[in-house]
Coordinates of C-alpha atoms in Angstrom, one line a residue:
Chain A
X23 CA -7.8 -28.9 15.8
X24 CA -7.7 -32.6 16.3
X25 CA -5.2 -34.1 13.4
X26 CA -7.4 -36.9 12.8
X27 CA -10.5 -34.9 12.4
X28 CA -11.2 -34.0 8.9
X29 CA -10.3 -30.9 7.4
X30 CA -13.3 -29.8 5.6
X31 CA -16.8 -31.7 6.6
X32 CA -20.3 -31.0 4.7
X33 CA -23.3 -32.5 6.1
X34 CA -26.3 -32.7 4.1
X35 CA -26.0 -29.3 2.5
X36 CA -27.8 -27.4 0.4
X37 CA -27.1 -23.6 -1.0
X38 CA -29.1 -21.5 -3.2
X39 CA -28.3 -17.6 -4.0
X40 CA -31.2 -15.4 -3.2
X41 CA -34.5 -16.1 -4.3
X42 CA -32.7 -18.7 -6.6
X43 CA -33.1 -22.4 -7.0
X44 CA -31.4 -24.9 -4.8
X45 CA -27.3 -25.0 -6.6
X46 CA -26.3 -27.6 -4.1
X47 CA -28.4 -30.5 -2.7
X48 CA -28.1 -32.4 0.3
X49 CA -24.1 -33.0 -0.3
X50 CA -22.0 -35.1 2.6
X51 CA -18.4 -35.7 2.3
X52 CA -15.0 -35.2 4.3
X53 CA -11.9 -34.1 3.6
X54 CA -9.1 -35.6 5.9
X55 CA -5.7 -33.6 6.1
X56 CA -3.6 -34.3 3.7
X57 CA -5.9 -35.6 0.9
X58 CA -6.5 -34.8 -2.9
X59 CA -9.1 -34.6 -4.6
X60 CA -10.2 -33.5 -7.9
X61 CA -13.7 -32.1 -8.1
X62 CA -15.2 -32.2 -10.8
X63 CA -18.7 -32.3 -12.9
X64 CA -20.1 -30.4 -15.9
X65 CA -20.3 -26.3 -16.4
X66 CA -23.2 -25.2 -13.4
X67 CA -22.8 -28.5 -11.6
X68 CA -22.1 -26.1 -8.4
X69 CA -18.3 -27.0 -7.8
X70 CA -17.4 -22.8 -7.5
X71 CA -20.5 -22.6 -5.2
X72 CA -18.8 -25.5 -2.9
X73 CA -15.7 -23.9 -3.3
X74 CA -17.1 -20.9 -2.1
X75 CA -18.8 -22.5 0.6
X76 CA -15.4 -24.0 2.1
X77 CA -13.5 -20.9 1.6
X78 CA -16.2 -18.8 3.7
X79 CA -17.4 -16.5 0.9
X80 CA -20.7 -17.8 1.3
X81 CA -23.2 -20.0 4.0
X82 CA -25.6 -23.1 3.4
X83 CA -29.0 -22.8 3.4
X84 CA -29.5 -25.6 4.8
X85 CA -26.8 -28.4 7.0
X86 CA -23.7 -28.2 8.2
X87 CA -20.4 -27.0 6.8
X88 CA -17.6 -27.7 9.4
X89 CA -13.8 -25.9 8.3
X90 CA -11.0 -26.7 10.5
X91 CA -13.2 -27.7 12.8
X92 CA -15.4 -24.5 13.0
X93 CA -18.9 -24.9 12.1
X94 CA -19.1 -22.1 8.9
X95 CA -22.5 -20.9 10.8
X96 CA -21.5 -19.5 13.8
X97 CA -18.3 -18.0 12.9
X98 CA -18.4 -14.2 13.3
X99 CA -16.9 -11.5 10.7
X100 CA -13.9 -11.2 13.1
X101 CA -13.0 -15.2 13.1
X102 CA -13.1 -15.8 9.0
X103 CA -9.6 -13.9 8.3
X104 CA -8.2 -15.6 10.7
X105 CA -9.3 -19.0 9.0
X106 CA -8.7 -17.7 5.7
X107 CA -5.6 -17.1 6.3
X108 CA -5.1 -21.2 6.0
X109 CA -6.6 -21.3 2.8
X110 CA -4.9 -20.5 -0.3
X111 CA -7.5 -20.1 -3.6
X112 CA -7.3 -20.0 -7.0
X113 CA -10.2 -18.4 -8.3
X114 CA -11.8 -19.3 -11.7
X115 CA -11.3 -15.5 -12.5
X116 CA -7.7 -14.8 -10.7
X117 CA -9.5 -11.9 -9.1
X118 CA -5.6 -10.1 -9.3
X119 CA -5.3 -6.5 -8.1
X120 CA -4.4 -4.5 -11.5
X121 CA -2.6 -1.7 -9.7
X122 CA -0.1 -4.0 -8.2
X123 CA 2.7 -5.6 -10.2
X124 CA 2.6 -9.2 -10.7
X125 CA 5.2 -9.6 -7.6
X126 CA 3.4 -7.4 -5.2
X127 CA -0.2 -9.5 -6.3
X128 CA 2.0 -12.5 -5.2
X129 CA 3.2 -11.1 -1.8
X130 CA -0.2 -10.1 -0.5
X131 CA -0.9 -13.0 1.7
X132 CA 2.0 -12.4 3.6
X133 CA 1.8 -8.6 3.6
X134 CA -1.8 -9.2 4.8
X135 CA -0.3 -11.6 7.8
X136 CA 1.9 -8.9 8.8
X137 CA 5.4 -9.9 6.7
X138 CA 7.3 -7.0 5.7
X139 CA 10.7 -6.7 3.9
X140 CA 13.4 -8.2 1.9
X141 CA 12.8 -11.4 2.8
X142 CA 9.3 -11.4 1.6
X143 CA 10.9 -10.1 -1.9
X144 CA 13.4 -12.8 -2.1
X145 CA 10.5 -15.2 -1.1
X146 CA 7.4 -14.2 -3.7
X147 CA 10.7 -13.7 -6.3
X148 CA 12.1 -17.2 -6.1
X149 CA 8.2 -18.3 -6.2
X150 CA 7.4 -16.7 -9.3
X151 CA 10.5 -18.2 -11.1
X152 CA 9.3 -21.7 -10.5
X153 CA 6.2 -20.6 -12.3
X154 CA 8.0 -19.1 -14.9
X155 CA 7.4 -15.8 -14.2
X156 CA 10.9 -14.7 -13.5
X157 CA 10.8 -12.1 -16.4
X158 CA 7.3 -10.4 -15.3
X159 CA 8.0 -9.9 -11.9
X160 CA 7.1 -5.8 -12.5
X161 CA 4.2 -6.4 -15.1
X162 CA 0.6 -5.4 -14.2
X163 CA -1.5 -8.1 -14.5
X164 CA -3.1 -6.6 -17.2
X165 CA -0.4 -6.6 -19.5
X166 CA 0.2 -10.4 -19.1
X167 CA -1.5 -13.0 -20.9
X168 CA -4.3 -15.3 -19.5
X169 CA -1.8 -18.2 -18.7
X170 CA 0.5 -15.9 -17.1
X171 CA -2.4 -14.8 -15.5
X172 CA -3.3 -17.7 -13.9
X173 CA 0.0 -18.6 -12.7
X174 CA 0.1 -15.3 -11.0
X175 CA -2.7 -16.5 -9.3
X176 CA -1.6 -19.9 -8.4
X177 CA 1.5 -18.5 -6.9
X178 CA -0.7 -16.2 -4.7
X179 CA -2.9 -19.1 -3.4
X180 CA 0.1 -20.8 -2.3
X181 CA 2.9 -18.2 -1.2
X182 CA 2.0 -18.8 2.3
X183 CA 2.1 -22.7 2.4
X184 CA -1.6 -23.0 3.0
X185 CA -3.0 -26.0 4.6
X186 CA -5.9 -26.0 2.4
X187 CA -5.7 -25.5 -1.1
X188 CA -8.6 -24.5 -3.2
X189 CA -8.2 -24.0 -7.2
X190 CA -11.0 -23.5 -9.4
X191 CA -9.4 -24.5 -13.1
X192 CA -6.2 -23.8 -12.3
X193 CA -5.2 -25.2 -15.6
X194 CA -7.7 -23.7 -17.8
X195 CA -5.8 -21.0 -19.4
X196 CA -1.9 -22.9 -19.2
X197 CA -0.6 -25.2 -22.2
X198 CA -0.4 -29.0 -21.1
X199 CA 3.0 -28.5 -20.2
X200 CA 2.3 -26.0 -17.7
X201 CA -0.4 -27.6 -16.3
X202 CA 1.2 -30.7 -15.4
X203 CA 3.9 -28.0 -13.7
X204 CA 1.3 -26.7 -11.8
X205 CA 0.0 -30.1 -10.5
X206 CA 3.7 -31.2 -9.6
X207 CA 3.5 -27.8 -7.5
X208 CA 0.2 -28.6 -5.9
X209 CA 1.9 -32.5 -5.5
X210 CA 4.6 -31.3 -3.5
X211 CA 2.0 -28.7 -1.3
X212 CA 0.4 -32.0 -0.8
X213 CA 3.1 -34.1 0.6
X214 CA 4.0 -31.1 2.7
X215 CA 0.8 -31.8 4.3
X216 CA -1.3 -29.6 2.2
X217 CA -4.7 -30.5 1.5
X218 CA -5.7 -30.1 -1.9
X219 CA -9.0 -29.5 -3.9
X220 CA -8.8 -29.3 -7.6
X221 CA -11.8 -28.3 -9.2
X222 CA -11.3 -29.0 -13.3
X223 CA -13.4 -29.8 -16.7
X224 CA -9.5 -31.3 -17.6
X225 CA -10.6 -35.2 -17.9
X226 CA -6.9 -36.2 -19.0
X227 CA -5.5 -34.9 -15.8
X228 CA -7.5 -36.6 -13.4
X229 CA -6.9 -39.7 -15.2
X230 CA -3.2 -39.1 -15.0
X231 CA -3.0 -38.1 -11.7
X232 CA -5.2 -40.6 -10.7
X233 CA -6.5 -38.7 -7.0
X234 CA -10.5 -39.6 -5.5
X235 CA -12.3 -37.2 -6.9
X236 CA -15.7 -35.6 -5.6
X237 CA -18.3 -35.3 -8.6
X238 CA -21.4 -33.0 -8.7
X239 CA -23.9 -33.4 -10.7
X240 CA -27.1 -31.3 -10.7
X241 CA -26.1 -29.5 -7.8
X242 CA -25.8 -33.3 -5.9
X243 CA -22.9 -35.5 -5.0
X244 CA -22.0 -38.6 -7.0
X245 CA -19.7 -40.8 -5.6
X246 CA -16.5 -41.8 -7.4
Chain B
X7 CA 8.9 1.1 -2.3
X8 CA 7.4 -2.5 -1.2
X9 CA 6.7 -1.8 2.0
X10 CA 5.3 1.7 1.3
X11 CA 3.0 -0.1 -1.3
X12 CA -1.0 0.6 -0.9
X13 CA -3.1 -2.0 -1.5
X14 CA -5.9 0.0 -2.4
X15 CA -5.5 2.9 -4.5
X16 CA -7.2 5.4 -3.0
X17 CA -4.8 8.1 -4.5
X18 CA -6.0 7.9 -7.8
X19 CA -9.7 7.8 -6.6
X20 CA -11.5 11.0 -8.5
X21 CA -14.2 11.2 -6.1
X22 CA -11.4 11.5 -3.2
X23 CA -9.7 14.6 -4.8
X24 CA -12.4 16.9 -4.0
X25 CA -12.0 16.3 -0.3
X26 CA -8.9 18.2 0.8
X27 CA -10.5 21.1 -0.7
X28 CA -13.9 20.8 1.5
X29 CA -12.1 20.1 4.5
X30 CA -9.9 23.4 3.2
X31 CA -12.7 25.2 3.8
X32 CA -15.0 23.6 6.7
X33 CA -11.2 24.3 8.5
X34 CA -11.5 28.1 7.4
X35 CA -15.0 28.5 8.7
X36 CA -13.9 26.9 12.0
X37 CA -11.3 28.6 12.5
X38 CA -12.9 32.3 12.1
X39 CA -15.3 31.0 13.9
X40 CA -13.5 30.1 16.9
X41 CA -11.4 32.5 16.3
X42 CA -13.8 35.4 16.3
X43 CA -15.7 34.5 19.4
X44 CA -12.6 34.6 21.3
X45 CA -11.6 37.8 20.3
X46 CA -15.0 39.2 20.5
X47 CA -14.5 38.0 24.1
X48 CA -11.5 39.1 25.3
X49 CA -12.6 42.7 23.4
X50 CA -15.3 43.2 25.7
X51 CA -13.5 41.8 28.1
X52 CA -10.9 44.7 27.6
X53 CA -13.6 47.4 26.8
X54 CA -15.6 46.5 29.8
X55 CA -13.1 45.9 32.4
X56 CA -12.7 50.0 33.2
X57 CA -16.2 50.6 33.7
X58 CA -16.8 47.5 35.7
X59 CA -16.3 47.9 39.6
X60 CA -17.6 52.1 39.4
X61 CA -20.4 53.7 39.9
X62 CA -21.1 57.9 39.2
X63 CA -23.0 59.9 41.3
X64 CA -24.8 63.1 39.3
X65 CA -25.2 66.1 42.0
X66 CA -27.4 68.8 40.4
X67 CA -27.1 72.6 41.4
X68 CA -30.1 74.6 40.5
X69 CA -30.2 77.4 42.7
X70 CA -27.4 76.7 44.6
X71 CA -24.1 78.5 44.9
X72 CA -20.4 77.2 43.9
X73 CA -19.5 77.2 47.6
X74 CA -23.1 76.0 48.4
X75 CA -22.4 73.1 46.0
X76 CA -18.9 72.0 46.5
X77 CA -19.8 71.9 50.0
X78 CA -22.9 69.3 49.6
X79 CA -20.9 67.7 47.1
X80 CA -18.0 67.2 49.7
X81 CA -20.8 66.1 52.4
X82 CA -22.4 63.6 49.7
X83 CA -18.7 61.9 49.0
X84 CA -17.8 61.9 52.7
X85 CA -21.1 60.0 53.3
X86 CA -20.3 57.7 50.2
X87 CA -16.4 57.2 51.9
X88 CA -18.5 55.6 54.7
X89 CA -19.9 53.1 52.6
X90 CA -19.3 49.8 53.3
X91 CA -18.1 48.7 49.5
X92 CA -16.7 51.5 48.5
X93 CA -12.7 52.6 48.1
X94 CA -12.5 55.8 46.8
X95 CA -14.6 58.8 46.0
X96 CA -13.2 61.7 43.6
X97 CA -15.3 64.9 43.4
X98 CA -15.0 66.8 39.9
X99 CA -15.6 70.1 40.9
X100 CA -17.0 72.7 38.2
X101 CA -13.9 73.3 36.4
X102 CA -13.6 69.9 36.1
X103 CA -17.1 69.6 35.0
X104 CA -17.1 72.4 32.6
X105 CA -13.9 71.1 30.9
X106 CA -15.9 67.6 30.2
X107 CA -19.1 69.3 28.6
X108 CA -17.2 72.1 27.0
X109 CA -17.2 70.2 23.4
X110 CA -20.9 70.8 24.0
X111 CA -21.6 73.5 25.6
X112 CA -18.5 75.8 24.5
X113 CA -15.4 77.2 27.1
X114 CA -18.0 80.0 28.7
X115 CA -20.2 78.0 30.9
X116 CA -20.3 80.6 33.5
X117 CA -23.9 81.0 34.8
X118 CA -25.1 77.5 33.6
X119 CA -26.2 75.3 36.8
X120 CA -23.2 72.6 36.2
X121 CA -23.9 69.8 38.2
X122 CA -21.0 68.0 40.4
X123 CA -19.9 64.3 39.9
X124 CA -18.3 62.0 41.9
X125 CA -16.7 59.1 40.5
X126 CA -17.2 56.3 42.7
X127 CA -14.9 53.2 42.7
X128 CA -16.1 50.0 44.6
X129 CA -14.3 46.8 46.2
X130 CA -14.6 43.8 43.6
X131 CA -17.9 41.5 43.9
X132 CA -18.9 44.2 46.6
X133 CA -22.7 44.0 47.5
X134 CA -23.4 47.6 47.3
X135 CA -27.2 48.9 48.7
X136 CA -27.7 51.4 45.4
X137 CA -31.5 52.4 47.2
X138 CA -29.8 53.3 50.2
X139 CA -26.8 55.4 48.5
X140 CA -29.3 57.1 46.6
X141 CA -31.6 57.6 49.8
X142 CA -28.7 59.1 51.6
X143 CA -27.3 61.2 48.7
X144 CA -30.9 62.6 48.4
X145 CA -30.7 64.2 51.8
X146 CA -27.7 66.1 51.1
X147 CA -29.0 66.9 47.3
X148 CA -32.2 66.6 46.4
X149 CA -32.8 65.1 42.8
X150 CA -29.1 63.2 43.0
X151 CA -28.6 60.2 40.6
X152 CA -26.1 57.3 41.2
X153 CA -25.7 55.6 37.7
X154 CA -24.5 52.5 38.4
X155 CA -21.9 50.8 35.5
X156 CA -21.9 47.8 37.0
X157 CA -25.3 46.7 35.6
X158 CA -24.6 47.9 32.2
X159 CA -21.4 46.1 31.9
X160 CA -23.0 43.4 33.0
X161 CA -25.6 43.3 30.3
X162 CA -22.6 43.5 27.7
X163 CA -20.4 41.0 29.2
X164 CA -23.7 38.7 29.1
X165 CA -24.3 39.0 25.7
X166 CA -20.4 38.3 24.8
X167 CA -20.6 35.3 26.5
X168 CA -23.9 34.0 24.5
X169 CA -22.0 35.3 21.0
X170 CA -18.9 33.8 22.5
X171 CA -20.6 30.6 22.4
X172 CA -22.7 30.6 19.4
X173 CA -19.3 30.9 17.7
X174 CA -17.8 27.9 19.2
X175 CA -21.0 26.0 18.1
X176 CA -20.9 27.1 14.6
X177 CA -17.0 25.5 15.0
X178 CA -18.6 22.5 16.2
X179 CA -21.3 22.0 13.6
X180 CA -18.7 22.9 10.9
X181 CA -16.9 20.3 12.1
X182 CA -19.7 17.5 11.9
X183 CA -20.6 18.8 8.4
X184 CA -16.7 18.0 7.9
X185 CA -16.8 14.7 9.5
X186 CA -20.2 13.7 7.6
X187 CA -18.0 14.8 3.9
X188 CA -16.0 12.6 5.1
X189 CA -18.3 9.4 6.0
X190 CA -19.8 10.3 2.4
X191 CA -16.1 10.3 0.4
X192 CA -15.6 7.2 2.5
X193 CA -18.6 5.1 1.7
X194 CA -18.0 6.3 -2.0
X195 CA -14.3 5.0 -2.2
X196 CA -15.6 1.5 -0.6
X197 CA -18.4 1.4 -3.2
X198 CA -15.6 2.6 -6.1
X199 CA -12.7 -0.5 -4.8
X200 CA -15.1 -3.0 -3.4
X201 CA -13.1 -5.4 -5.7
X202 CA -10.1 -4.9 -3.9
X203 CA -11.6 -4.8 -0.5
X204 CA -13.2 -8.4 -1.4
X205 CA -9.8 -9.7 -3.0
X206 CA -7.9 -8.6 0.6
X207 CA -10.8 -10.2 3.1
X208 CA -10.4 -12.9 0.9
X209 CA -6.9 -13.8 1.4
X210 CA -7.5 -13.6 4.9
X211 CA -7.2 -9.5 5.6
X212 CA -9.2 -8.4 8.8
X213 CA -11.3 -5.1 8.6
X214 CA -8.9 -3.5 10.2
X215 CA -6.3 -3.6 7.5
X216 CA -8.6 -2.6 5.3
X217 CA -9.5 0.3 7.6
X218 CA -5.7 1.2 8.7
X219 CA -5.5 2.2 4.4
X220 CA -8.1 4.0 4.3
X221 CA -7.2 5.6 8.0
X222 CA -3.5 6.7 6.8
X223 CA -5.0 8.1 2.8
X224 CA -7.8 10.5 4.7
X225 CA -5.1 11.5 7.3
X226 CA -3.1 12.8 4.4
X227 CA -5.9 14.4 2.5
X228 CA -7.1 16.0 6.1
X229 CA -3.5 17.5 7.2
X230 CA -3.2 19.3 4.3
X231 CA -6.5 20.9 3.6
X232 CA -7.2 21.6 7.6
X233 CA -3.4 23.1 6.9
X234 CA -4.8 25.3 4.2
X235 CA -7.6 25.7 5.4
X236 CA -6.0 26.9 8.9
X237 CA -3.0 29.1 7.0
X238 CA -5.8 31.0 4.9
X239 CA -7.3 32.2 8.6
X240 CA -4.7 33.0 9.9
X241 CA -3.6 34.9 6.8
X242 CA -7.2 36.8 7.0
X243 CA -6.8 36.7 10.4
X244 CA -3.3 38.7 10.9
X245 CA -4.5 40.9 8.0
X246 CA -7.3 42.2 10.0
X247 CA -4.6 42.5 13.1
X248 CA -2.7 44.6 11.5
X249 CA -5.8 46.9 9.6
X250 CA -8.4 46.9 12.4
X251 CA -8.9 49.7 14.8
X252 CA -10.7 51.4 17.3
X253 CA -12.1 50.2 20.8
X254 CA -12.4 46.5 19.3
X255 CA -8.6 46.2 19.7
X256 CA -7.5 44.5 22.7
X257 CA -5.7 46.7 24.8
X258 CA -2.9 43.7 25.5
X259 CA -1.3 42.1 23.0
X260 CA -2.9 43.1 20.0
X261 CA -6.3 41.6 18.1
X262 CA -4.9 38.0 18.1
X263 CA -3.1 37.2 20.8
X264 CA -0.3 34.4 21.1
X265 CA -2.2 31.7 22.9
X266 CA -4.8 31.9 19.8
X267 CA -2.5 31.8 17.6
X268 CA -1.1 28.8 19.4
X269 CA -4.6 27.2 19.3
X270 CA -5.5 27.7 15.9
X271 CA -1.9 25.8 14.7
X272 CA -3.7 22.7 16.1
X273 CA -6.2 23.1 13.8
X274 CA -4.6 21.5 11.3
X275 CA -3.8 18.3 13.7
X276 CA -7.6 18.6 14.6
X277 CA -8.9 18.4 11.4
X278 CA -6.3 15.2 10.1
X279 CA -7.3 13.6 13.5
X280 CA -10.8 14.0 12.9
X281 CA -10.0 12.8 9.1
X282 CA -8.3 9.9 10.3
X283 CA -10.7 8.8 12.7
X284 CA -14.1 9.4 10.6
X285 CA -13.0 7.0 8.1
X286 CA -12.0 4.1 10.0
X287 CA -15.6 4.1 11.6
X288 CA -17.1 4.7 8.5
X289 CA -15.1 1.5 6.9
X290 CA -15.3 -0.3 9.8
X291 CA -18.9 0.1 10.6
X292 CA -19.4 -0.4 6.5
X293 CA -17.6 -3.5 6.1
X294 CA -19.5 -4.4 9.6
X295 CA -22.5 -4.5 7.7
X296 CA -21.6 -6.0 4.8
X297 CA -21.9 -9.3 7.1

């Protein structure tokens, strides 16, 4: 892929779940490598659908969704893992594996790209104590609270030093503290040359951090 | 323990458990079934191969003399000697003759009109003209018979082969019933962890990974029910070597012989194999369609 071509590219896009209503309408933007943006807009806006749209869980029903340069339409079953494997995400609902400990939840990307061994231990460990999670390495997700939860989560997403980062309120469930530890974490992904989408309700933390921000709004696009 | 880790746990499935035990038994089945048409083979096989290859030649003697009759009786084999086919000809001469019907007839057979026999013995896969043995027999004894074995045996061996084969299909379609179980167990564990199975294709996990846990778990589950499955035949198996008698028994080796033995001791591999195999397709094919 071309380093000056954008990263993520809709293209008058629209989405709707079967049989449903239209969730996202005619939306156009670009993401060039290395950005951040916060996107934002109010509860059913459509910011998971878009999230979902970029992270290959789901297609348009209409216009073009380009991803690393692959248009998300003609990709076959056997291409999306591969892409996938670029994209770390932080779903709204953690989506963590309750049978695992909070450690081997962390490690899965890599497992999943074929690392095996102590060095992935010493790896997800020395991740999971910048997150504060040095003394719940062996906990099962379910035994940890929902911040704890979440930073289990966030440390999955980004284990593998993604080149897209996707989180869908990463800070929902944190205290402010926490949260502005997780957006110094996502910072530093970013000036590794991680591009970063934030999706977030959290109005105080876009103004501090002060990144462009994509807005939906009745399934649309408003400019900021 | 990292390393050994399973993503998807698949050994705490309930609806998994029940399968080592079904494959315990569609193992059993096949492998009395396979088994038994081999044995029921080699039996007749056994039984048959002393008739096969001779033929017996009845010479009646109403009205005739001993001396008349031993001498058309030697006449008749010298004539059969000249046969084109034929190896050897034995005559059993009365005393013979009266010794094989005396459980019968009783040890005084003095006066009956015993007939004469000759035991015929014939080249292998020898074209032998039975119309024109009986033609020329008939000149030298009128009313002679030549039974012919070859036919009968024939018939048997026929039939053996047709059982022989049913039993290897019964194998076969025990096998495919095993194979569906498994699709079915398969398809039910995807549908019990499709949360996991989403969580791993989202982080970037091919179909393939997915597969290779279910492929390893239903290995597992098949080596050791198509091993229990497998020692419970040959348990049966050796139990009815050791009890079973009369002409059934092959006359080398015993009922079960070493190279079946050695054949059903891949069951076991067959059946994990099989296991292994089944659900891969199954997820793959599942997950194909999932789109």
């Amino acid at each position: 892929m071309n380093s000056s071509q954008p990263i993520v590219r809709f293209d008058r896009v629209a989405m709707r779940y079967e049989g449903g209503p239209d969730v996202l309408q005619d939306v156009s933007f670009a993401l060039p490598q290395g950005s951040f943006h916060f996107l934002t807009g109010e509860s059913g806006a459509g910011k998971t659908s878009l999230l979902r749209l970029i992270y290959l869980a789901g297609k348009p029903s209409s216009g073009r969704v380009e991803v690393f340069g692959h248009d998300v339409q003609t990709l076959t079953r056997a291409d999306v893992p591969n892409i996938r494997r670029h994209v770390g995400v932080v779903f709204q609902d953690f989506r963590l594996l309750d049978h695992l400990s909070a450690l081997e939840n962390v490690a899965l990307p890599l497992r999943v790209g074929g690392a095996r061994g102590q060095k992935v231990r010493q790896h997800v460990a020395e991740l999971m104590r910048w997150v504060g999670l040095a003394e719940h390495m062996d906990a099962r997700p379910s035994t940890l609270s929902g911040g704890e939860q979440q930073r289990v989560a966030i440390a999955r997403a980004v284990i593998n030093r993604p080149s897209l980062l996707l989180a869908d309120e990463p800070t929902g469930n944190v205290d402010d503290r926490m949260g502005m530890r997780l957006l110094y974490l996502f910072e530093e992904l970013n000036r590794m040359g991680t591009t970063v989408v934030i999706a977030t309700h959290n109005d105080s933390l876009v103004r501090r951090f002060n990144y462009p921000q994509i807005t939906l709004a009745g399934g649309g696009l408003n400019a900021a | 323990m990292f390393d050994r880790h399973q993503e998807i746990p698949l050994a705490h499935d309930r609806a998994g458990r029940l399968l080592p035990w079904i494959i315990a038994l569609m193992i059993f089945l096949a492998v009395l079934a396979t088994a038994g048409a081999m044995i029921l083979l080699r039996s007749v096989g056994n039984l048959t191969g002393g008739l096969s290859g001779t033929m017996t030649v009845h010479l009646p003697t109403g009205g005739m003399s001993d001396a008349e009759a031993d001498k058309r009786s030697a006449r008749a084999a010298n004539v059969l000697r000249r046969t084109p086919g034929v190896t050897r000809v034995r005559v059993l001469g009365r005393d013979r003759v009266a010794k094989l019907v005396a459980p019968w007839l009783g040890e005084d057979t003095r006066g009956l009109p015993l007939p004469r026999l000759l035991d015929v013995s014939l080249e292998r896969g020898a074209s032998i003209n039975l119309g024109e043995i009986r033609r020329q027999v008939r000149t030298i004894v009128p009313g002679a018979a030549v039974v012919d074995h070859q036919r009968f045996v024939q018939g048997i061996f026929d039939l053996s082969q047709w059982v022989f084969l049913c039993g290897l299909l019964v194998a076969f379609v025990v096998l495919v019933a095993c194979a569906l179980t498994i699709i079915f167990a398969t398809r039910t564990s995807l549908r019990i962890h499709h949360n996991v199975t989403e969580v791993l294709n989202l982080i970037g996990a091919q179909d393939s990974y997915v597969a290779k846990q279910f492929e390893r778990h239903t290995f597992r589950q098949g080596l050791i029910g198509g091993a229990a499955g497998t020692l419970a035949a040959a348990v049966l198996l050796a139990a009815l070597s050791a009890f079973a008698g009369g002409p059934m028994i092959a006359v080398d080796g015993g009922l079960v012989p070493v190279w079946l033995w050695v054949l059903i001791a891949t069951f076991p591999f067959l059946s994990a194999f099989l296991a292994r195999f089944t659900a891969r397709f199954t997820v793959l094919r599942t997950l194909a369609r999932m789109g």
